[in-house]
Amino acid sequence: MELSDFFADNPQAALAFSGGVDSSFLLYAGMRWGKRVKAYYVRTPFQPEFEYRDALRLARELNAQMEVITRNVLELEEVTANPPDRCYHCKKAIFSAIAEKAQEDGFSLLLDGTNASDQEDDRPGMRALRELSVRSPLRECGLTKDAIRELSRQAGLFTWDKPAYACLATRIPTGTAITEEMLSRTEWAEDYLSGLGFTDFRVRTLGNDAKLQLKARYFPLLLKHRKEITGQLKKRYASVLLDLEERK
């Protein structure tokens, strides 16, 4: 099945929109082949500000309707306790908020950007999507991440080469309680390194230390700015560590 066929069969749909590669292309497809498609972006402490700005920009460039919903997932003990199935509880809360608002707006179908490259075993939140009857057109149409990037490039979407991004909570080890300060510190550190030219990296939390995970090509840049980076990050971390295994 092609995406054009999907939207011909489902011309009206609500879309859980993050501003990432997949949901951006899905929104583009919905605007092109659907009749009434609305994007819903959920702001939580787990999403950094740049993701929100990217979502606003993409929706504006597509002339798409986008509604912002605020959901403080830190109010949920099953999320802040950071158990192995944290993603399930978080995603259920977020998608439930979208589903409720979408239903008020007259939508009976909710979509997300899961693609054919996403393995269910790797995505604990998949269970929440199944329980809420969320459909994933990119996956149903067999579109892989690489295909979506290429189609996005052809469509002129600025998100086509955007690095994959997981929420800020993934920087905190399972079993370590999540606090707003940890999330804020992570976003601050990653914003700082982005400003130095690093991309597709992570700043992990290990106790009160920062562990940097980088692509090998950025090791020379790290060494060039080693003193500067260490001095800056130690304003909010006890020490700064480097994972010598290249980030995959």
mmCIF file of N, CA, C and O in Angstrom, residues 110-187:
data_model
loop_
_atom_site.group_PDB
_atom_site.id
_atom_site.type_symbol
_atom_site.label_atom_id
_atom_site.label_comp_id
_atom_site.label_asym_id
_atom_site.label_seq_id
_atom_site.Cartn_x
_atom_site.Cartn_y
_atom_site.Cartn_z
ATOM 1 N N LEU A 110 -6.235 8.174 15.056
ATOM 2 C CA LEU A 110 -4.996 8.794 15.527
ATOM 3 C C LEU A 110 -3.807 8.060 14.925
ATOM 4 O O LEU A 110 -3.737 6.831 14.964
ATOM 5 N N LEU A 111 -2.861 8.822 14.354
ATOM 6 C CA LEU A 111 -1.692 8.268 13.676
ATOM 7 C C LEU A 111 -0.412 8.648 14.407
ATOM 8 O O LEU A 111 -0.353 9.664 15.101
ATOM 9 N N ASP A 112 0.614 7.823 14.216
ATOM 10 C CA ASP A 112 1.936 8.191 14.705
ATOM 11 C C ASP A 112 2.973 7.854 13.648
ATOM 12 O O ASP A 112 2.672 7.231 12.626
ATOM 13 N N GLY A 113 4.231 8.269 13.884
ATOM 14 C CA GLY A 113 5.261 8.148 12.862
ATOM 15 C C GLY A 113 6.137 6.916 12.946
ATOM 16 O O GLY A 113 7.211 6.900 12.342
ATOM 17 N N THR A 114 5.725 5.888 13.649
ATOM 18 C CA THR A 114 6.510 4.647 13.686
ATOM 19 C C THR A 114 6.730 4.140 12.255
ATOM 20 O O THR A 114 5.785 4.085 11.458
ATOM 21 N N ASN A 115 7.976 3.785 11.923
ATOM 22 C CA ASN A 115 8.269 3.339 10.559
ATOM 23 C C ASN A 115 8.637 1.859 10.515
ATOM 24 O O ASN A 115 8.702 1.186 11.547
ATOM 25 N N ALA A 116 8.887 1.361 9.301
ATOM 26 C CA ALA A 116 9.141 -0.069 9.119
ATOM 27 C C ALA A 116 10.501 -0.503 9.649
ATOM 28 O O ALA A 116 10.759 -1.711 9.769
ATOM 29 N N SER A 117 11.377 0.436 9.982
ATOM 30 C CA SER A 117 12.677 0.088 10.564
ATOM 31 C C SER A 117 12.600 -0.088 12.065
ATOM 32 O O SER A 117 13.523 -0.623 12.684
ATOM 33 N N ASP A 118 11.529 0.392 12.675
ATOM 34 C CA ASP A 118 11.380 0.318 14.126
ATOM 35 C C ASP A 118 10.933 -1.084 14.530
ATOM 36 O O ASP A 118 9.835 -1.520 14.159
ATOM 37 N N GLN A 119 11.777 -1.768 15.274
ATOM 38 C CA GLN A 119 11.440 -3.099 15.742
ATOM 39 C C GLN A 119 10.625 -3.003 17.031
ATOM 40 O O GLN A 119 10.962 -2.243 17.926
ATOM 41 N N GLU A 120 9.562 -3.769 17.112
ATOM 42 C CA GLU A 120 8.678 -3.675 18.266
ATOM 43 C C GLU A 120 9.407 -3.996 19.567
ATOM 44 O O GLU A 120 9.136 -3.401 20.600
ATOM 45 N N ASP A 121 10.362 -4.891 19.529
ATOM 46 C CA ASP A 121 11.093 -5.252 20.735
ATOM 47 C C ASP A 121 11.914 -4.079 21.272
ATOM 48 O O ASP A 121 12.259 -4.034 22.446
ATOM 49 N N ASP A 122 12.244 -3.139 20.370
ATOM 50 C CA ASP A 122 13.061 -2.003 20.763
ATOM 51 C C ASP A 122 12.227 -0.817 21.236
ATOM 52 O O ASP A 122 12.777 0.202 21.627
ATOM 53 N N ARG A 123 10.930 -0.924 21.188
ATOM 54 C CA ARG A 123 10.074 0.211 21.479
ATOM 55 C C ARG A 123 9.032 -0.167 22.533
ATOM 56 O O ARG A 123 7.931 -0.602 22.199
ATOM 57 N N PRO A 124 9.371 -0.024 23.814
ATOM 58 C CA PRO A 124 8.416 -0.402 24.874
ATOM 59 C C PRO A 124 7.084 0.322 24.748
ATOM 60 O O PRO A 124 6.047 -0.196 25.173
ATOM 61 N N GLY A 125 7.107 1.518 24.169
ATOM 62 C CA GLY A 125 5.876 2.283 24.033
ATOM 63 C C GLY A 125 4.901 1.720 23.017
ATOM 64 O O GLY A 125 3.749 2.167 22.935
ATOM 65 N N MET A 126 5.322 0.737 22.245
ATOM 66 C CA MET A 126 4.438 0.144 21.234
ATOM 67 C C MET A 126 3.174 -0.426 21.877
ATOM 68 O O MET A 126 2.095 -0.389 21.286
ATOM 69 N N ARG A 127 3.314 -0.962 23.075
ATOM 70 C CA ARG A 127 2.145 -1.541 23.747
ATOM 71 C C ARG A 127 1.083 -0.472 23.987
ATOM 72 O O ARG A 127 -0.117 -0.719 23.819
ATOM 73 N N ALA A 128 1.516 0.719 24.345
ATOM 74 C CA ALA A 128 0.574 1.819 24.568
ATOM 75 C C ALA A 128 -0.141 2.177 23.268
ATOM 76 O O ALA A 128 -1.352 2.444 23.271
ATOM 77 N N LEU A 129 0.587 2.160 22.164
ATOM 78 C CA LEU A 129 -0.029 2.485 20.872
ATOM 79 C C LEU A 129 -1.089 1.456 20.504
ATOM 80 O O LEU A 129 -2.168 1.798 20.008
ATOM 81 N N ARG A 130 -0.782 0.185 20.747
ATOM 82 C CA ARG A 130 -1.757 -0.869 20.442
ATOM 83 C C ARG A 130 -3.002 -0.698 21.305
ATOM 84 O O ARG A 130 -4.133 -0.816 20.810
ATOM 85 N N GLU A 131 -2.806 -0.429 22.575
ATOM 86 C CA GLU A 131 -3.947 -0.308 23.485
ATOM 87 C C GLU A 131 -4.850 0.861 23.113
ATOM 88 O O GLU A 131 -6.070 0.808 23.337
ATOM 89 N N LEU A 132 -4.274 1.901 22.539
ATOM 90 C CA LEU A 132 -5.046 3.083 22.171
ATOM 91 C C LEU A 132 -5.455 3.078 20.695
ATOM 92 O O LEU A 132 -5.986 4.065 20.198
ATOM 93 N N SER A 133 -5.201 1.956 20.010
ATOM 94 C CA SER A 133 -5.592 1.783 18.592
ATOM 95 C C SER A 133 -4.981 2.848 17.692
ATOM 96 O O SER A 133 -5.612 3.327 16.739
ATOM 97 N N VAL A 134 -3.746 3.223 17.983
ATOM 98 C CA VAL A 134 -3.028 4.177 17.138
ATOM 99 C C VAL A 134 -2.481 3.444 15.925
ATOM 100 O O VAL A 134 -1.911 2.359 16.045
ATOM 101 N N ARG A 135 -2.648 4.041 14.752
ATOM 102 C CA ARG A 135 -2.133 3.418 13.526
ATOM 103 C C ARG A 135 -0.856 4.112 13.066
ATOM 104 O O ARG A 135 -0.657 5.302 13.303
ATOM 105 N N SER A 136 -0.008 3.325 12.407
ATOM 106 C CA SER A 136 1.297 3.814 11.957
ATOM 107 C C SER A 136 1.412 3.616 10.450
ATOM 108 O O SER A 136 1.926 2.588 9.975
ATOM 109 N N PRO A 137 0.960 4.586 9.653
ATOM 110 C CA PRO A 137 0.946 4.431 8.190
ATOM 111 C C PRO A 137 2.312 4.166 7.573
ATOM 112 O O PRO A 137 2.408 3.402 6.594
ATOM 113 N N LEU A 138 3.359 4.766 8.113
ATOM 114 C CA LEU A 138 4.693 4.558 7.544
ATOM 115 C C LEU A 138 5.094 3.094 7.681
ATOM 116 O O LEU A 138 5.668 2.499 6.754
ATOM 117 N N ARG A 139 4.795 2.521 8.810
ATOM 118 C CA ARG A 139 5.083 1.104 9.041
ATOM 119 C C ARG A 139 4.197 0.224 8.167
ATOM 120 O O ARG A 139 4.665 -0.734 7.538
ATOM 121 N N GLU A 140 2.913 0.561 8.111
ATOM 122 C CA GLU A 140 1.968 -0.223 7.309
ATOM 123 C C GLU A 140 2.326 -0.205 5.830
ATOM 124 O O GLU A 140 2.085 -1.178 5.106
ATOM 125 N N CYS A 141 2.917 0.898 5.383
ATOM 126 C CA CYS A 141 3.283 1.026 3.967
ATOM 127 C C CYS A 141 4.710 0.557 3.691
ATOM 128 O O CYS A 141 5.204 0.689 2.563
ATOM 129 N N GLY A 142 5.385 0.018 4.708
ATOM 130 C CA GLY A 142 6.718 -0.549 4.509
ATOM 131 C C GLY A 142 7.824 0.466 4.311
ATOM 132 O O GLY A 142 8.877 0.132 3.745
ATOM 133 N N LEU A 143 7.636 1.686 4.791
ATOM 134 C CA LEU A 143 8.644 2.725 4.600
ATOM 135 C C LEU A 143 9.686 2.683 5.717
ATOM 136 O O LEU A 143 9.361 2.840 6.890
ATOM 137 N N THR A 144 10.937 2.469 5.330
ATOM 138 C CA THR A 144 12.037 2.426 6.296
ATOM 139 C C THR A 144 12.548 3.837 6.572
ATOM 140 O O THR A 144 12.214 4.790 5.866
ATOM 141 N N LYS A 145 13.385 3.946 7.587
ATOM 142 C CA LYS A 145 13.956 5.253 7.930
ATOM 143 C C LYS A 145 14.726 5.845 6.760
ATOM 144 O O LYS A 145 14.593 7.049 6.454
ATOM 145 N N ASP A 146 15.534 5.034 6.082
ATOM 146 C CA ASP A 146 16.317 5.540 4.949
ATOM 147 C C ASP A 146 15.409 6.038 3.831
ATOM 148 O O ASP A 146 15.667 7.077 3.215
ATOM 149 N N ALA A 147 14.341 5.295 3.556
ATOM 150 C CA ALA A 147 13.403 5.701 2.500
ATOM 151 C C ALA A 147 12.712 7.007 2.872
ATOM 152 O O ALA A 147 12.517 7.892 2.028
ATOM 153 N N ILE A 148 12.357 7.142 4.136
ATOM 154 C CA ILE A 148 11.671 8.354 4.598
ATOM 155 C C ILE A 148 12.598 9.563 4.489
ATOM 156 O O ILE A 148 12.177 10.650 4.077
ATOM 157 N N ARG A 149 13.856 9.376 4.821
ATOM 158 C CA ARG A 149 14.809 10.480 4.683
ATOM 159 C C ARG A 149 14.927 10.912 3.220
ATOM 160 O O ARG A 149 14.935 12.109 2.909
ATOM 161 N N GLU A 150 15.029 9.948 2.319
ATOM 162 C CA GLU A 150 15.168 10.285 0.899
ATOM 163 C C GLU A 150 13.913 10.962 0.368
ATOM 164 O O GLU A 150 13.987 11.962 -0.362
ATOM 165 N N LEU A 151 12.751 10.441 0.724
ATOM 166 C CA LEU A 151 11.501 11.057 0.280
ATOM 167 C C LEU A 151 11.339 12.448 0.881
ATOM 168 O O LEU A 151 10.809 13.358 0.220
ATOM 169 N N SER A 152 11.790 12.626 2.115
ATOM 170 C CA SER A 152 11.733 13.940 2.755
ATOM 171 C C SER A 152 12.656 14.924 2.036
ATOM 172 O O SER A 152 12.316 16.102 1.850
ATOM 173 N N ARG A 153 13.826 14.444 1.642
ATOM 174 C CA ARG A 153 14.761 15.301 0.900
ATOM 175 C C ARG A 153 14.141 15.741 -0.417
ATOM 176 O O ARG A 153 14.204 16.923 -0.795
ATOM 177 N N GLN A 154 13.535 14.784 -1.120
ATOM 178 C CA GLN A 154 12.896 15.108 -2.397
ATOM 179 C C GLN A 154 11.748 16.100 -2.216
ATOM 180 O O GLN A 154 11.483 16.927 -3.091
ATOM 181 N N ALA A 155 11.081 16.011 -1.068
ATOM 182 C CA ALA A 155 9.949 16.900 -0.796
ATOM 183 C C ALA A 155 10.399 18.268 -0.296
ATOM 184 O O ALA A 155 9.570 19.175 -0.145
ATOM 185 N N GLY A 156 11.694 18.423 -0.031
ATOM 186 C CA GLY A 156 12.213 19.706 0.426
ATOM 187 C C GLY A 156 11.992 19.973 1.902
ATOM 188 O O GLY A 156 12.032 21.129 2.340
ATOM 189 N N LEU A 157 11.803 18.917 2.704
ATOM 190 C CA LEU A 157 11.594 19.086 4.139
ATOM 191 C C LEU A 157 12.941 19.261 4.830
ATOM 192 O O LEU A 157 13.863 18.460 4.625
ATOM 193 N N PHE A 158 13.075 20.286 5.660
ATOM 194 C CA PHE A 158 14.366 20.535 6.315
ATOM 195 C C PHE A 158 14.728 19.430 7.311
ATOM 196 O O PHE A 158 15.887 19.301 7.716
ATOM 197 N N THR A 159 13.747 18.617 7.674
ATOM 198 C CA THR A 159 13.981 17.537 8.637
ATOM 199 C C THR A 159 14.624 16.298 8.025
ATOM 200 O O THR A 159 14.911 15.340 8.751
ATOM 201 N N TRP A 160 14.859 16.292 6.720
ATOM 202 C CA TRP A 160 15.258 15.052 6.038
ATOM 203 C C TRP A 160 16.542 14.450 6.627
ATOM 204 O O TRP A 160 16.688 13.226 6.707
ATOM 205 N N ASP A 161 17.490 15.318 7.051
ATOM 206 C CA ASP A 161 18.749 14.788 7.579
ATOM 207 C C ASP A 161 18.897 15.051 9.075
ATOM 208 O O ASP A 161 20.000 15.007 9.626
ATOM 209 N N LYS A 162 17.794 15.302 9.739
ATOM 210 C CA LYS A 162 17.826 15.549 11.177
ATOM 211 C C LYS A 162 18.236 14.271 11.910
ATOM 212 O O LYS A 162 17.683 13.194 11.651
ATOM 213 N N PRO A 163 19.211 14.339 12.813
ATOM 214 C CA PRO A 163 19.627 13.130 13.541
ATOM 215 C C PRO A 163 18.487 12.555 14.372
ATOM 216 O O PRO A 163 17.600 13.290 14.835
ATOM 217 N N ALA A 164 18.493 11.245 14.541
ATOM 218 C CA ALA A 164 17.501 10.597 15.397
ATOM 219 C C ALA A 164 17.649 11.141 16.812
ATOM 220 O O ALA A 164 18.766 11.365 17.283
ATOM 221 N N TYR A 165 16.523 11.337 17.466
ATOM 222 C CA TYR A 165 16.576 11.925 18.801
ATOM 223 C C TYR A 165 15.618 11.188 19.724
ATOM 224 O O TYR A 165 14.453 10.993 19.381
ATOM 225 N N ALA A 166 16.111 10.787 20.883
ATOM 226 C CA ALA A 166 15.266 10.172 21.903
ATOM 227 C C ALA A 166 15.078 11.168 23.032
ATOM 228 O O ALA A 166 15.917 12.047 23.238
ATOM 229 N N CYS A 167 13.996 11.052 23.772
ATOM 230 C CA CYS A 167 13.665 12.037 24.793
ATOM 231 C C CYS A 167 14.744 12.131 25.864
ATOM 232 O O CYS A 167 15.564 11.228 26.041
ATOM 233 N N LEU A 168 14.733 13.235 26.603
ATOM 234 C CA LEU A 168 15.759 13.499 27.608
ATOM 235 C C LEU A 168 15.816 12.433 28.694
ATOM 236 O O LEU A 168 16.879 12.181 29.279
ATOM 237 N N ALA A 169 14.685 11.786 28.965
ATOM 238 C CA ALA A 169 14.656 10.771 30.024
ATOM 239 C C ALA A 169 15.552 9.581 29.708
ATOM 240 O O ALA A 169 16.008 8.883 30.616
ATOM 241 N N THR A 170 15.835 9.347 28.423
ATOM 242 C CA THR A 170 16.673 8.206 28.051
ATOM 243 C C THR A 170 18.127 8.395 28.460
ATOM 244 O O THR A 170 18.917 7.457 28.401
ATOM 245 N N ARG A 171 18.498 9.594 28.900
ATOM 246 C CA ARG A 171 19.877 9.838 29.328
ATOM 247 C C ARG A 171 20.106 9.396 30.771
ATOM 248 O O ARG A 171 21.236 9.411 31.258
ATOM 249 N N ILE A 172 19.020 9.031 31.447
ATOM 250 C CA ILE A 172 19.089 8.688 32.862
ATOM 251 C C ILE A 172 18.936 7.175 33.008
ATOM 252 O O ILE A 172 17.997 6.591 32.454
ATOM 253 N N PRO A 173 19.839 6.489 33.714
ATOM 254 C CA PRO A 173 19.782 5.025 33.802
ATOM 255 C C PRO A 173 18.468 4.529 34.390
ATOM 256 O O PRO A 173 17.908 5.146 35.315
ATOM 257 N N THR A 174 17.988 3.422 33.849
ATOM 258 C CA THR A 174 16.780 2.791 34.387
ATOM 259 C C THR A 174 16.943 2.529 35.882
ATOM 260 O O THR A 174 17.986 2.063 36.335
ATOM 261 N N GLY A 175 15.905 2.866 36.625
ATOM 262 C CA GLY A 175 15.943 2.666 38.069
ATOM 263 C C GLY A 175 16.371 3.893 38.847
ATOM 264 O O GLY A 175 16.167 3.962 40.064
ATOM 265 N N THR A 176 16.961 4.864 38.168
ATOM 266 C CA THR A 176 17.318 6.128 38.806
ATOM 267 C C THR A 176 16.142 7.084 38.682
ATOM 268 O O THR A 176 15.685 7.359 37.566
ATOM 269 N N ALA A 177 15.642 7.567 39.792
ATOM 270 C CA ALA A 177 14.479 8.447 39.758
ATOM 271 C C ALA A 177 14.770 9.702 38.938
ATOM 272 O O ALA A 177 15.850 10.291 39.039
ATOM 273 N N ILE A 178 13.804 10.089 38.111
ATOM 274 C CA ILE A 178 13.960 11.235 37.218
ATOM 275 C C ILE A 178 13.473 12.502 37.909
ATOM 276 O O ILE A 178 12.383 12.527 38.478
ATOM 277 N N THR A 179 14.291 13.545 37.847
ATOM 278 C CA THR A 179 13.894 14.832 38.397
ATOM 279 C C THR A 179 13.958 15.891 37.304
ATOM 280 O O THR A 179 14.653 15.724 36.285
ATOM 281 N N GLU A 180 13.253 16.985 37.544
ATOM 282 C CA GLU A 180 13.269 18.087 36.578
ATOM 283 C C GLU A 180 14.668 18.662 36.436
ATOM 284 O O GLU A 180 15.074 19.064 35.344
ATOM 285 N N GLU A 181 15.425 18.683 37.534
ATOM 286 C CA GLU A 181 16.787 19.206 37.486
ATOM 287 C C GLU A 181 17.670 18.349 36.579
ATOM 288 O O GLU A 181 18.481 18.883 35.802
ATOM 289 N N MET A 182 17.537 17.031 36.643
ATOM 290 C CA MET A 182 18.323 16.154 35.766
ATOM 291 C C MET A 182 18.019 16.435 34.297
ATOM 292 O O MET A 182 18.925 16.498 33.457
ATOM 293 N N LEU A 183 16.744 16.591 33.986
ATOM 294 C CA LEU A 183 16.335 16.837 32.605
ATOM 295 C C LEU A 183 16.842 18.193 32.130
ATOM 296 O O LEU A 183 17.356 18.325 31.016
ATOM 297 N N SER A 184 16.711 19.201 32.998
ATOM 298 C CA SER A 184 17.165 20.542 32.647
ATOM 299 C C SER A 184 18.673 20.566 32.427
ATOM 300 O O SER A 184 19.180 21.194 31.479
ATOM 301 N N ARG A 185 19.400 19.864 33.288
ATOM 302 C CA ARG A 185 20.858 19.812 33.170
ATOM 303 C C ARG A 185 21.278 19.133 31.877
ATOM 304 O O ARG A 185 22.203 19.579 31.192
ATOM 305 N N THR A 186 20.585 18.061 31.524
ATOM 306 C CA THR A 186 20.896 17.349 30.288
ATOM 307 C C THR A 186 20.666 18.235 29.068
ATOM 308 O O THR A 186 21.502 18.304 28.163
ATOM 309 N N GLU A 187 19.521 18.906 29.045
ATOM 310 C CA GLU A 187 19.220 19.784 27.910
ATOM 311 C C GLU A 187 20.248 20.906 27.806
ATOM 312 O O GLU A 187 20.724 21.235 26.713
#
